[in-house]
Amino acid sequence: MGLVFPVILGSVREGRNGLRAARYLVRSLEARGHDAPLVDPADLGLPLLTRMYKEYPQGEAPAALERLAALFRRADGFVVVSAEYNHSIPPALSNTLDHFLEEYFWRPSAIVCYSAGRYGGVRAAMQLRAMLGELGTPSIPSLLPIPEVHKALDEDGHPLQPWLERPAGRFLDELTWYAEALREKRHGSVPY
């Protein structure tokens, strides 16, 4: 039975390369039989965070938040695709993630980071790892950094470099393992 892994893209910049990575992850997860809807902050048009989804009276949250909350509640885990802006995560990603809390609980996350340079966005990934843990969706131990993303993936997310398939496969194997384990425990009981 397939799992549900929203792929949360972090960048809204024009000409953003993160869409390449997000499309690659969506395609890779779907090839494994999982549901992998793309969560793109450029399409959502969320307001800057003034109050969290849970702080709205029932039925009064903006429609985009309602749809996202429903998706996150049925998720088995999350794939977060982050650029590195000034050695940190993009503001659009933080804004998207911060609107929710309980919807993340007891579900693993997996960090895909990228950059146009050689480091693949790993400095942002370290900050994102702390943030995801605080939100209740701890990241799996492995990262999937994609350096020189514009050379690694085409605009539609197809690999241009053969090296990417092996680490991506292991990364998704690990995410699936954690998601299955936590789904089983979540359906039994949770600590609080």
Short mmCIF file of N, CA and C in Angstrom, two decimals:
data_model
loop_
_atom_site.label_atom_id
_atom_site.label_comp_id
_atom_site.label_asym_id
_atom_site.label_seq_id
_atom_site.Cartn_x
_atom_site.Cartn_y
_atom_site.Cartn_z
N MET A 1 0.85 -1.18 0.00
CA MET A 1 0.00 0.00 0.00
C MET A 1 0.89 1.23 0.00
N GLY A 2 0.59 2.19 -0.87
CA GLY A 2 1.39 3.40 -0.98
C GLY A 2 1.20 4.34 0.20
N LEU A 3 2.19 5.15 0.42
CA LEU A 3 2.17 6.15 1.47
C LEU A 3 1.92 7.52 0.85
N VAL A 4 1.63 8.50 1.71
CA VAL A 4 1.39 9.87 1.26
C VAL A 4 2.55 10.73 1.75
N PHE A 5 3.28 11.31 0.80
CA PHE A 5 4.42 12.17 1.11
C PHE A 5 4.27 13.51 0.38
N PRO A 6 3.68 14.52 1.01
CA PRO A 6 3.70 15.83 0.37
C PRO A 6 5.15 16.28 0.16
N VAL A 7 5.43 16.82 -1.00
CA VAL A 7 6.76 17.35 -1.32
C VAL A 7 6.64 18.86 -1.22
N ILE A 8 7.23 19.42 -0.17
CA ILE A 8 7.09 20.84 0.14
C ILE A 8 8.29 21.59 -0.43
N LEU A 9 8.01 22.42 -1.41
CA LEU A 9 9.04 23.23 -2.06
C LEU A 9 9.20 24.53 -1.29
N GLY A 10 10.43 25.01 -1.18
CA GLY A 10 10.66 26.18 -0.34
C GLY A 10 10.86 27.49 -1.05
N SER A 11 11.09 27.51 -2.31
CA SER A 11 11.46 28.75 -2.99
C SER A 11 10.33 29.29 -3.86
N VAL A 12 10.23 30.61 -3.90
CA VAL A 12 9.27 31.27 -4.78
C VAL A 12 9.97 32.21 -5.76
N ARG A 13 11.28 32.18 -5.80
CA ARG A 13 12.04 33.06 -6.69
C ARG A 13 11.72 32.76 -8.15
N GLU A 14 11.81 33.78 -8.98
CA GLU A 14 11.68 33.56 -10.42
C GLU A 14 12.88 32.77 -10.90
N GLY A 15 12.67 31.85 -11.82
CA GLY A 15 13.75 31.03 -12.34
C GLY A 15 14.31 30.05 -11.32
N ARG A 16 13.54 29.72 -10.31
CA ARG A 16 14.01 28.87 -9.22
C ARG A 16 14.38 27.47 -9.71
N ASN A 17 15.50 26.98 -9.22
CA ASN A 17 15.97 25.64 -9.56
C ASN A 17 15.36 24.56 -8.68
N GLY A 18 14.77 24.96 -7.58
CA GLY A 18 14.19 23.98 -6.67
C GLY A 18 13.06 23.18 -7.29
N LEU A 19 12.38 23.78 -8.26
CA LEU A 19 11.30 23.07 -8.93
C LEU A 19 11.83 21.82 -9.63
N ARG A 20 13.07 21.89 -10.10
CA ARG A 20 13.70 20.72 -10.72
C ARG A 20 13.78 19.57 -9.70
N ALA A 21 14.29 19.91 -8.52
CA ALA A 21 14.44 18.90 -7.47
C ALA A 21 13.08 18.38 -6.99
N ALA A 22 12.12 19.28 -6.82
CA ALA A 22 10.79 18.87 -6.36
C ALA A 22 10.14 17.93 -7.37
N ARG A 23 10.23 18.26 -8.63
CA ARG A 23 9.65 17.39 -9.67
C ARG A 23 10.33 16.03 -9.68
N TYR A 24 11.63 16.01 -9.47
CA TYR A 24 12.37 14.75 -9.42
C TYR A 24 11.86 13.89 -8.25
N LEU A 25 11.68 14.50 -7.11
CA LEU A 25 11.22 13.75 -5.94
C LEU A 25 9.79 13.27 -6.11
N VAL A 26 8.92 14.10 -6.65
CA VAL A 26 7.54 13.68 -6.90
C VAL A 26 7.54 12.46 -7.82
N ARG A 27 8.28 12.55 -8.90
CA ARG A 27 8.33 11.44 -9.86
C ARG A 27 8.91 10.17 -9.22
N SER A 28 9.96 10.32 -8.44
CA SER A 28 10.60 9.17 -7.80
C SER A 28 9.68 8.50 -6.80
N LEU A 29 8.96 9.30 -6.02
CA LEU A 29 8.02 8.73 -5.04
C LEU A 29 6.84 8.05 -5.74
N GLU A 30 6.32 8.68 -6.78
CA GLU A 30 5.21 8.08 -7.51
C GLU A 30 5.63 6.78 -8.19
N ALA A 31 6.86 6.69 -8.65
CA ALA A 31 7.35 5.45 -9.26
C ALA A 31 7.40 4.32 -8.25
N ARG A 32 7.45 4.65 -6.97
CA ARG A 32 7.44 3.65 -5.90
C ARG A 32 6.02 3.33 -5.43
N GLY A 33 5.02 3.95 -6.06
CA GLY A 33 3.63 3.68 -5.70
C GLY A 33 3.08 4.59 -4.62
N HIS A 34 3.79 5.68 -4.28
CA HIS A 34 3.34 6.60 -3.25
C HIS A 34 2.62 7.79 -3.88
N ASP A 35 1.81 8.43 -3.08
CA ASP A 35 1.15 9.68 -3.47
C ASP A 35 2.08 10.80 -3.02
N ALA A 36 2.48 11.67 -3.95
CA ALA A 36 3.45 12.72 -3.65
C ALA A 36 2.99 14.06 -4.21
N PRO A 37 1.96 14.67 -3.60
CA PRO A 37 1.50 15.96 -4.10
C PRO A 37 2.53 17.05 -3.85
N LEU A 38 2.71 17.91 -4.83
CA LEU A 38 3.64 19.03 -4.71
C LEU A 38 2.96 20.17 -3.96
N VAL A 39 3.62 20.66 -2.92
CA VAL A 39 3.16 21.82 -2.17
C VAL A 39 4.09 22.97 -2.55
N ASP A 40 3.57 23.87 -3.35
CA ASP A 40 4.37 24.96 -3.90
C ASP A 40 3.89 26.28 -3.32
N PRO A 41 4.71 26.95 -2.51
CA PRO A 41 4.26 28.21 -1.91
C PRO A 41 3.93 29.28 -2.94
N ALA A 42 4.49 29.20 -4.13
CA ALA A 42 4.17 30.16 -5.18
C ALA A 42 2.71 30.00 -5.62
N ASP A 43 2.19 28.78 -5.57
CA ASP A 43 0.79 28.54 -5.93
C ASP A 43 -0.16 28.79 -4.76
N LEU A 44 0.32 28.57 -3.54
CA LEU A 44 -0.55 28.69 -2.37
C LEU A 44 -0.95 30.13 -2.07
N GLY A 45 -0.01 31.04 -2.22
CA GLY A 45 -0.28 32.44 -1.90
C GLY A 45 -0.64 32.65 -0.45
N LEU A 46 0.02 31.92 0.45
CA LEU A 46 -0.28 32.07 1.87
C LEU A 46 0.13 33.46 2.35
N PRO A 47 -0.65 34.01 3.28
CA PRO A 47 -0.23 35.30 3.86
C PRO A 47 0.98 35.07 4.76
N LEU A 48 1.70 36.16 5.06
CA LEU A 48 2.73 36.04 6.08
C LEU A 48 2.05 35.61 7.36
N LEU A 49 2.71 34.78 8.11
CA LEU A 49 2.11 34.20 9.30
C LEU A 49 1.74 35.28 10.32
N THR A 50 0.45 35.42 10.56
CA THR A 50 -0.03 36.27 11.63
C THR A 50 -0.72 35.41 12.70
N ARG A 51 -1.24 34.28 12.25
CA ARG A 51 -1.75 33.28 13.18
C ARG A 51 -1.72 31.92 12.50
N MET A 52 -1.51 30.90 13.31
CA MET A 52 -1.41 29.54 12.81
C MET A 52 -2.79 29.03 12.40
N TYR A 53 -2.79 27.98 11.60
CA TYR A 53 -4.04 27.37 11.16
C TYR A 53 -4.94 27.04 12.35
N LYS A 54 -4.36 26.48 13.40
CA LYS A 54 -5.16 26.06 14.55
C LYS A 54 -5.77 27.23 15.32
N GLU A 55 -5.28 28.45 15.07
CA GLU A 55 -5.78 29.62 15.79
C GLU A 55 -7.01 30.25 15.13
N TYR A 56 -7.36 29.78 13.95
CA TYR A 56 -8.58 30.26 13.30
C TYR A 56 -9.79 29.54 13.89
N PRO A 57 -10.91 30.21 14.06
CA PRO A 57 -12.13 29.48 14.42
C PRO A 57 -12.44 28.45 13.33
N GLN A 58 -13.02 27.34 13.73
CA GLN A 58 -13.29 26.26 12.78
C GLN A 58 -14.08 26.79 11.59
N GLY A 59 -13.57 26.47 10.38
CA GLY A 59 -14.23 26.87 9.15
C GLY A 59 -13.90 28.28 8.67
N GLU A 60 -13.04 29.00 9.40
CA GLU A 60 -12.73 30.39 9.02
C GLU A 60 -11.31 30.58 8.49
N ALA A 61 -10.53 29.54 8.44
CA ALA A 61 -9.17 29.67 7.89
C ALA A 61 -9.26 29.87 6.39
N PRO A 62 -8.27 30.56 5.80
CA PRO A 62 -8.25 30.70 4.34
C PRO A 62 -8.30 29.33 3.67
N ALA A 63 -8.92 29.28 2.51
CA ALA A 63 -9.13 28.00 1.81
C ALA A 63 -7.82 27.26 1.57
N ALA A 64 -6.75 27.98 1.23
CA ALA A 64 -5.46 27.32 0.99
C ALA A 64 -4.96 26.61 2.24
N LEU A 65 -5.17 27.22 3.40
CA LEU A 65 -4.76 26.57 4.66
C LEU A 65 -5.61 25.35 4.96
N GLU A 66 -6.91 25.44 4.69
CA GLU A 66 -7.79 24.28 4.91
C GLU A 66 -7.36 23.09 4.06
N ARG A 67 -7.08 23.36 2.77
CA ARG A 67 -6.65 22.28 1.88
C ARG A 67 -5.32 21.69 2.33
N LEU A 68 -4.40 22.55 2.73
CA LEU A 68 -3.10 22.08 3.17
C LEU A 68 -3.19 21.29 4.47
N ALA A 69 -4.01 21.75 5.38
CA ALA A 69 -4.20 21.03 6.65
C ALA A 69 -4.76 19.63 6.39
N ALA A 70 -5.73 19.52 5.49
CA ALA A 70 -6.31 18.21 5.17
C ALA A 70 -5.25 17.29 4.56
N LEU A 71 -4.43 17.83 3.67
CA LEU A 71 -3.35 17.03 3.08
C LEU A 71 -2.36 16.59 4.14
N PHE A 72 -1.93 17.51 4.99
CA PHE A 72 -0.94 17.17 6.01
C PHE A 72 -1.48 16.15 7.00
N ARG A 73 -2.77 16.21 7.32
CA ARG A 73 -3.35 15.23 8.27
C ARG A 73 -3.34 13.81 7.69
N ARG A 74 -3.43 13.68 6.38
CA ARG A 74 -3.42 12.34 5.80
C ARG A 74 -2.02 11.89 5.39
N ALA A 75 -1.03 12.75 5.58
CA ALA A 75 0.35 12.43 5.20
C ALA A 75 0.96 11.39 6.13
N ASP A 76 1.85 10.59 5.55
CA ASP A 76 2.65 9.64 6.33
C ASP A 76 4.04 10.18 6.61
N GLY A 77 4.41 11.22 5.92
CA GLY A 77 5.71 11.85 6.08
C GLY A 77 5.79 13.01 5.11
N PHE A 78 6.90 13.75 5.20
CA PHE A 78 7.06 14.94 4.38
C PHE A 78 8.44 14.96 3.75
N VAL A 79 8.50 15.41 2.50
CA VAL A 79 9.78 15.66 1.84
C VAL A 79 9.87 17.17 1.69
N VAL A 80 10.91 17.75 2.26
CA VAL A 80 11.08 19.19 2.24
C VAL A 80 12.26 19.53 1.33
N VAL A 81 12.00 20.33 0.31
CA VAL A 81 13.00 20.69 -0.69
C VAL A 81 13.41 22.13 -0.43
N SER A 82 14.65 22.31 0.00
CA SER A 82 15.09 23.64 0.41
C SER A 82 16.33 24.13 -0.32
N ALA A 83 16.26 25.38 -0.72
CA ALA A 83 17.44 26.09 -1.21
C ALA A 83 18.23 26.57 0.01
N GLU A 84 19.31 27.24 -0.26
CA GLU A 84 20.08 27.88 0.81
C GLU A 84 20.16 29.36 0.50
N TYR A 85 19.52 30.16 1.34
CA TYR A 85 19.54 31.62 1.21
C TYR A 85 20.35 32.17 2.38
N ASN A 86 21.46 32.79 2.10
CA ASN A 86 22.29 33.39 3.15
C ASN A 86 22.61 32.39 4.27
N HIS A 87 22.96 31.18 3.87
CA HIS A 87 23.30 30.08 4.79
C HIS A 87 22.11 29.64 5.63
N SER A 88 20.91 29.92 5.19
CA SER A 88 19.71 29.57 5.95
C SER A 88 18.62 29.12 4.98
N ILE A 89 17.44 28.85 5.54
CA ILE A 89 16.33 28.38 4.72
C ILE A 89 15.57 29.56 4.11
N PRO A 90 14.92 29.35 2.98
CA PRO A 90 14.16 30.42 2.35
C PRO A 90 12.97 30.87 3.21
N PRO A 91 12.66 32.16 3.21
CA PRO A 91 11.53 32.64 4.01
C PRO A 91 10.20 32.03 3.60
N ALA A 92 10.00 31.74 2.33
CA ALA A 92 8.73 31.13 1.90
C ALA A 92 8.55 29.75 2.50
N LEU A 93 9.64 29.02 2.67
CA LEU A 93 9.56 27.69 3.29
C LEU A 93 9.20 27.80 4.75
N SER A 94 9.88 28.68 5.46
CA SER A 94 9.57 28.88 6.87
C SER A 94 8.11 29.30 7.05
N ASN A 95 7.65 30.21 6.22
CA ASN A 95 6.27 30.68 6.32
C ASN A 95 5.28 29.54 6.08
N THR A 96 5.54 28.72 5.08
CA THR A 96 4.65 27.60 4.78
C THR A 96 4.61 26.62 5.94
N LEU A 97 5.77 26.24 6.44
CA LEU A 97 5.85 25.26 7.52
C LEU A 97 5.24 25.78 8.82
N ASP A 98 5.48 27.03 9.15
CA ASP A 98 5.07 27.59 10.44
C ASP A 98 3.57 27.74 10.62
N HIS A 99 2.78 27.63 9.56
CA HIS A 99 1.34 27.75 9.70
C HIS A 99 0.72 26.54 10.42
N PHE A 100 1.47 25.47 10.58
CA PHE A 100 0.92 24.22 11.12
C PHE A 100 1.76 23.71 12.28
N LEU A 101 1.19 22.79 13.05
CA LEU A 101 1.93 22.14 14.12
C LEU A 101 1.45 20.70 14.30
N GLU A 102 0.29 20.50 14.89
CA GLU A 102 -0.19 19.15 15.18
C GLU A 102 -0.29 18.28 13.93
N GLU A 103 -0.48 18.89 12.79
CA GLU A 103 -0.60 18.13 11.53
C GLU A 103 0.70 17.39 11.20
N TYR A 104 1.81 17.82 11.78
CA TYR A 104 3.10 17.16 11.52
C TYR A 104 3.41 16.03 12.50
N PHE A 105 2.75 16.01 13.63
CA PHE A 105 3.15 15.12 14.71
C PHE A 105 3.22 13.66 14.29
N TRP A 106 4.28 12.98 14.73
CA TRP A 106 4.51 11.56 14.58
C TRP A 106 4.66 11.14 13.12
N ARG A 107 5.15 12.06 12.31
CA ARG A 107 5.42 11.78 10.89
C ARG A 107 6.85 12.21 10.60
N PRO A 108 7.62 11.38 9.93
CA PRO A 108 9.00 11.77 9.63
C PRO A 108 9.07 12.76 8.48
N SER A 109 10.16 13.48 8.45
CA SER A 109 10.43 14.36 7.32
C SER A 109 11.77 13.95 6.71
N ALA A 110 11.96 14.35 5.48
CA ALA A 110 13.21 14.07 4.77
C ALA A 110 13.63 15.35 4.07
N ILE A 111 14.89 15.72 4.21
CA ILE A 111 15.38 16.99 3.69
C ILE A 111 16.16 16.79 2.41
N VAL A 112 15.68 17.46 1.37
CA VAL A 112 16.39 17.55 0.10
C VAL A 112 16.87 18.99 0.01
N CYS A 113 18.16 19.17 -0.10
CA CYS A 113 18.69 20.53 -0.19
C CYS A 113 19.48 20.65 -1.48
N TYR A 114 19.55 21.87 -1.97
CA TYR A 114 20.21 22.06 -3.26
C TYR A 114 20.83 23.45 -3.31
N SER A 115 21.75 23.61 -4.24
CA SER A 115 22.32 24.92 -4.52
C SER A 115 22.93 24.90 -5.91
N ALA A 116 23.24 26.07 -6.40
CA ALA A 116 23.94 26.18 -7.67
C ALA A 116 25.42 25.89 -7.49
N GLY A 117 25.89 25.92 -6.26
CA GLY A 117 27.29 25.66 -5.95
C GLY A 117 27.55 24.23 -5.56
N ARG A 118 28.73 24.01 -5.00
CA ARG A 118 29.19 22.65 -4.71
C ARG A 118 28.71 22.07 -3.38
N TYR A 119 28.17 22.91 -2.50
CA TYR A 119 27.80 22.40 -1.18
C TYR A 119 26.39 21.85 -1.10
N GLY A 120 25.59 22.07 -2.10
CA GLY A 120 24.27 21.47 -2.17
C GLY A 120 23.28 21.94 -1.13
N GLY A 121 23.52 23.11 -0.53
CA GLY A 121 22.55 23.64 0.42
C GLY A 121 22.60 23.04 1.81
N VAL A 122 23.67 22.35 2.17
CA VAL A 122 23.70 21.63 3.45
C VAL A 122 23.68 22.56 4.66
N ARG A 123 24.14 23.78 4.52
CA ARG A 123 24.08 24.69 5.68
C ARG A 123 22.62 25.01 6.02
N ALA A 124 21.80 25.18 5.02
CA ALA A 124 20.37 25.40 5.28
C ALA A 124 19.74 24.14 5.87
N ALA A 125 20.18 22.99 5.41
CA ALA A 125 19.61 21.73 5.90
C ALA A 125 19.82 21.56 7.40
N MET A 126 20.96 22.03 7.92
CA MET A 126 21.21 21.89 9.36
C MET A 126 20.22 22.72 10.16
N GLN A 127 19.91 23.90 9.69
CA GLN A 127 18.92 24.73 10.38
C GLN A 127 17.51 24.16 10.20
N LEU A 128 17.25 23.63 9.03
CA LEU A 128 15.94 23.04 8.77
C LEU A 128 15.71 21.81 9.63
N ARG A 129 16.76 21.03 9.84
CA ARG A 129 16.63 19.83 10.69
C ARG A 129 16.16 20.21 12.09
N ALA A 130 16.73 21.27 12.66
CA ALA A 130 16.30 21.71 14.00
C ALA A 130 14.85 22.18 13.97
N MET A 131 14.48 22.91 12.95
CA MET A 131 13.12 23.43 12.84
C MET A 131 12.10 22.31 12.71
N LEU A 132 12.38 21.34 11.84
CA LEU A 132 11.45 20.24 11.63
C LEU A 132 11.24 19.42 12.90
N GLY A 133 12.31 19.20 13.64
CA GLY A 133 12.19 18.49 14.91
C GLY A 133 11.29 19.23 15.88
N GLU A 134 11.44 20.54 15.93
CA GLU A 134 10.61 21.36 16.82
C GLU A 134 9.15 21.34 16.39
N LEU A 135 8.90 21.24 15.10
CA LEU A 135 7.52 21.18 14.60
C LEU A 135 6.86 19.83 14.86
N GLY A 136 7.65 18.82 15.18
CA GLY A 136 7.09 17.50 15.45
C GLY A 136 7.22 16.52 14.30
N THR A 137 7.99 16.88 13.28
CA THR A 137 8.24 16.00 12.15
C THR A 137 9.75 15.83 12.00
N PRO A 138 10.35 15.06 12.91
CA PRO A 138 11.81 14.93 12.91
C PRO A 138 12.32 14.36 11.58
N SER A 139 13.46 14.89 11.15
CA SER A 139 14.01 14.44 9.87
C SER A 139 14.73 13.11 10.04
N ILE A 140 14.70 12.33 8.99
CA ILE A 140 15.45 11.08 8.97
C ILE A 140 16.95 11.43 9.01
N PRO A 141 17.80 10.51 9.41
CA PRO A 141 19.23 10.83 9.50
C PRO A 141 19.88 11.26 8.20
N SER A 142 19.49 10.69 7.08
CA SER A 142 20.13 11.03 5.81
C SER A 142 19.56 12.31 5.22
N LEU A 143 20.41 12.99 4.46
CA LEU A 143 20.00 14.14 3.64
C LEU A 143 20.18 13.74 2.19
N LEU A 144 19.52 14.48 1.31
CA LEU A 144 19.79 14.33 -0.12
C LEU A 144 20.22 15.70 -0.64
N PRO A 145 21.53 16.01 -0.54
CA PRO A 145 22.00 17.28 -1.11
C PRO A 145 22.22 17.14 -2.61
N ILE A 146 21.83 18.17 -3.33
CA ILE A 146 22.02 18.18 -4.78
C ILE A 146 22.84 19.42 -5.15
N PRO A 147 24.16 19.27 -5.23
CA PRO A 147 24.99 20.40 -5.65
C PRO A 147 24.84 20.63 -7.14
N GLU A 148 25.08 21.87 -7.54
CA GLU A 148 24.97 22.25 -8.95
C GLU A 148 23.69 21.67 -9.55
N VAL A 149 22.58 21.99 -8.90
CA VAL A 149 21.29 21.40 -9.26
C VAL A 149 20.93 21.63 -10.72
N HIS A 150 21.33 22.74 -11.27
CA HIS A 150 21.04 23.05 -12.68
C HIS A 150 21.79 22.13 -13.64
N LYS A 151 22.85 21.48 -13.15
CA LYS A 151 23.58 20.51 -13.96
C LYS A 151 23.16 19.07 -13.64
N ALA A 152 22.54 18.88 -12.48
CA ALA A 152 22.14 17.54 -12.04
C ALA A 152 20.76 17.13 -12.56
N LEU A 153 19.87 18.14 -12.76
CA LEU A 153 18.49 17.86 -13.17
C LEU A 153 18.06 18.85 -14.24
N ASP A 154 17.27 18.36 -15.19
CA ASP A 154 16.73 19.30 -16.18
C ASP A 154 15.50 20.01 -15.60
N GLU A 155 14.91 20.89 -16.36
CA GLU A 155 13.79 21.68 -15.85
C GLU A 155 12.58 20.84 -15.46
N ASP A 156 12.42 19.67 -16.05
CA ASP A 156 11.31 18.79 -15.72
C ASP A 156 11.64 17.81 -14.60
N GLY A 157 12.86 17.91 -14.07
CA GLY A 157 13.25 17.05 -12.96
C GLY A 157 13.82 15.71 -13.38
N HIS A 158 14.26 15.59 -14.60
CA HIS A 158 14.90 14.35 -15.04
C HIS A 158 16.40 14.44 -14.77
N PRO A 159 17.01 13.38 -14.25
CA PRO A 159 18.44 13.41 -13.93
C PRO A 159 19.31 13.62 -15.17
N LEU A 160 20.28 14.49 -15.02
CA LEU A 160 21.29 14.72 -16.05
C LEU A 160 22.61 14.08 -15.65
N GLN A 161 22.72 13.70 -14.39
CA GLN A 161 23.95 13.10 -13.86
C GLN A 161 23.62 11.71 -13.30
N PRO A 162 24.37 10.69 -13.66
CA PRO A 162 24.05 9.34 -13.19
C PRO A 162 24.26 9.13 -11.70
N TRP A 163 25.04 9.96 -11.05
CA TRP A 163 25.35 9.76 -9.64
C TRP A 163 24.12 9.92 -8.74
N LEU A 164 23.11 10.66 -9.17
CA LEU A 164 21.99 11.02 -8.31
C LEU A 164 21.08 9.84 -7.96
N GLU A 165 20.91 8.91 -8.86
CA GLU A 165 19.94 7.83 -8.65
C GLU A 165 20.24 6.97 -7.41
N ARG A 166 21.48 6.63 -7.20
CA ARG A 166 21.81 5.74 -6.07
C ARG A 166 21.54 6.40 -4.71
N PRO A 167 22.08 7.60 -4.44
CA PRO A 167 21.77 8.19 -3.13
C PRO A 167 20.28 8.53 -2.97
N ALA A 168 19.62 8.91 -4.06
CA ALA A 168 18.19 9.21 -3.96
C ALA A 168 17.40 7.95 -3.62
N GLY A 169 17.77 6.82 -4.20
CA GLY A 169 17.09 5.57 -3.90
C GLY A 169 17.24 5.17 -2.45
N ARG A 170 18.45 5.26 -1.94
CA ARG A 170 18.69 4.92 -0.52
C ARG A 170 17.96 5.88 0.41
N PHE A 171 17.97 7.14 0.05
CA PHE A 171 17.29 8.18 0.83
C PHE A 171 15.79 7.88 0.91
N LEU A 172 15.17 7.54 -0.19
CA LEU A 172 13.74 7.24 -0.20
C LEU A 172 13.44 5.91 0.48
N ASP A 173 14.35 4.95 0.40
CA ASP A 173 14.19 3.70 1.16
C ASP A 173 14.13 4.00 2.66
N GLU A 174 15.03 4.87 3.11
CA GLU A 174 15.09 5.23 4.52
C GLU A 174 13.82 5.97 4.96
N LEU A 175 13.39 6.93 4.15
CA LEU A 175 12.16 7.65 4.47
C LEU A 175 10.98 6.69 4.56
N THR A 176 10.86 5.79 3.62
CA THR A 176 9.75 4.82 3.63
C THR A 176 9.78 3.96 4.88
N TRP A 177 10.97 3.53 5.28
CA TRP A 177 11.11 2.70 6.48
C TRP A 177 10.60 3.45 7.71
N TYR A 178 11.04 4.68 7.87
CA TYR A 178 10.60 5.48 9.02
C TYR A 178 9.10 5.75 8.95
N ALA A 179 8.59 6.08 7.78
CA ALA A 179 7.17 6.39 7.64
C ALA A 179 6.30 5.18 7.97
N GLU A 180 6.70 4.00 7.51
CA GLU A 180 5.93 2.79 7.82
C GLU A 180 5.96 2.50 9.32
N ALA A 181 7.11 2.64 9.93
CA ALA A 181 7.23 2.37 11.37
C ALA A 181 6.39 3.36 12.18
N LEU A 182 6.46 4.63 11.84
CA LEU A 182 5.70 5.62 12.60
C LEU A 182 4.21 5.54 12.31
N ARG A 183 3.83 5.16 11.10
CA ARG A 183 2.40 5.00 10.80
C ARG A 183 1.82 3.88 11.68
N GLU A 184 2.53 2.78 11.80
CA GLU A 184 2.06 1.68 12.64
C GLU A 184 1.90 2.13 14.09
N LYS A 185 2.88 2.85 14.61
CA LYS A 185 2.78 3.32 15.99
C LYS A 185 1.69 4.39 16.15
N ARG A 186 1.53 5.25 15.17
CA ARG A 186 0.53 6.31 15.22
C ARG A 186 -0.88 5.73 15.28
N HIS A 187 -1.09 4.62 14.56
CA HIS A 187 -2.42 4.01 14.56
C HIS A 187 -2.69 3.23 15.84
N GLY A 188 -1.63 2.90 16.57
CA GLY A 188 -1.82 2.22 17.86
C GLY A 188 -2.06 3.24 18.96
N SER A 189 -1.04 4.02 19.22
CA SER A 189 -1.14 5.06 20.25
C SER A 189 0.03 6.02 20.08
N VAL A 190 -0.09 7.17 20.68
CA VAL A 190 1.00 8.14 20.68
C VAL A 190 1.30 8.49 22.14
N PRO A 191 2.50 8.99 22.42
CA PRO A 191 2.89 9.23 23.82
C PRO A 191 2.01 10.22 24.56
N TYR A 192 1.42 11.19 23.88
CA TYR A 192 0.55 12.16 24.53
C TYR A 192 -0.45 12.71 23.55
#
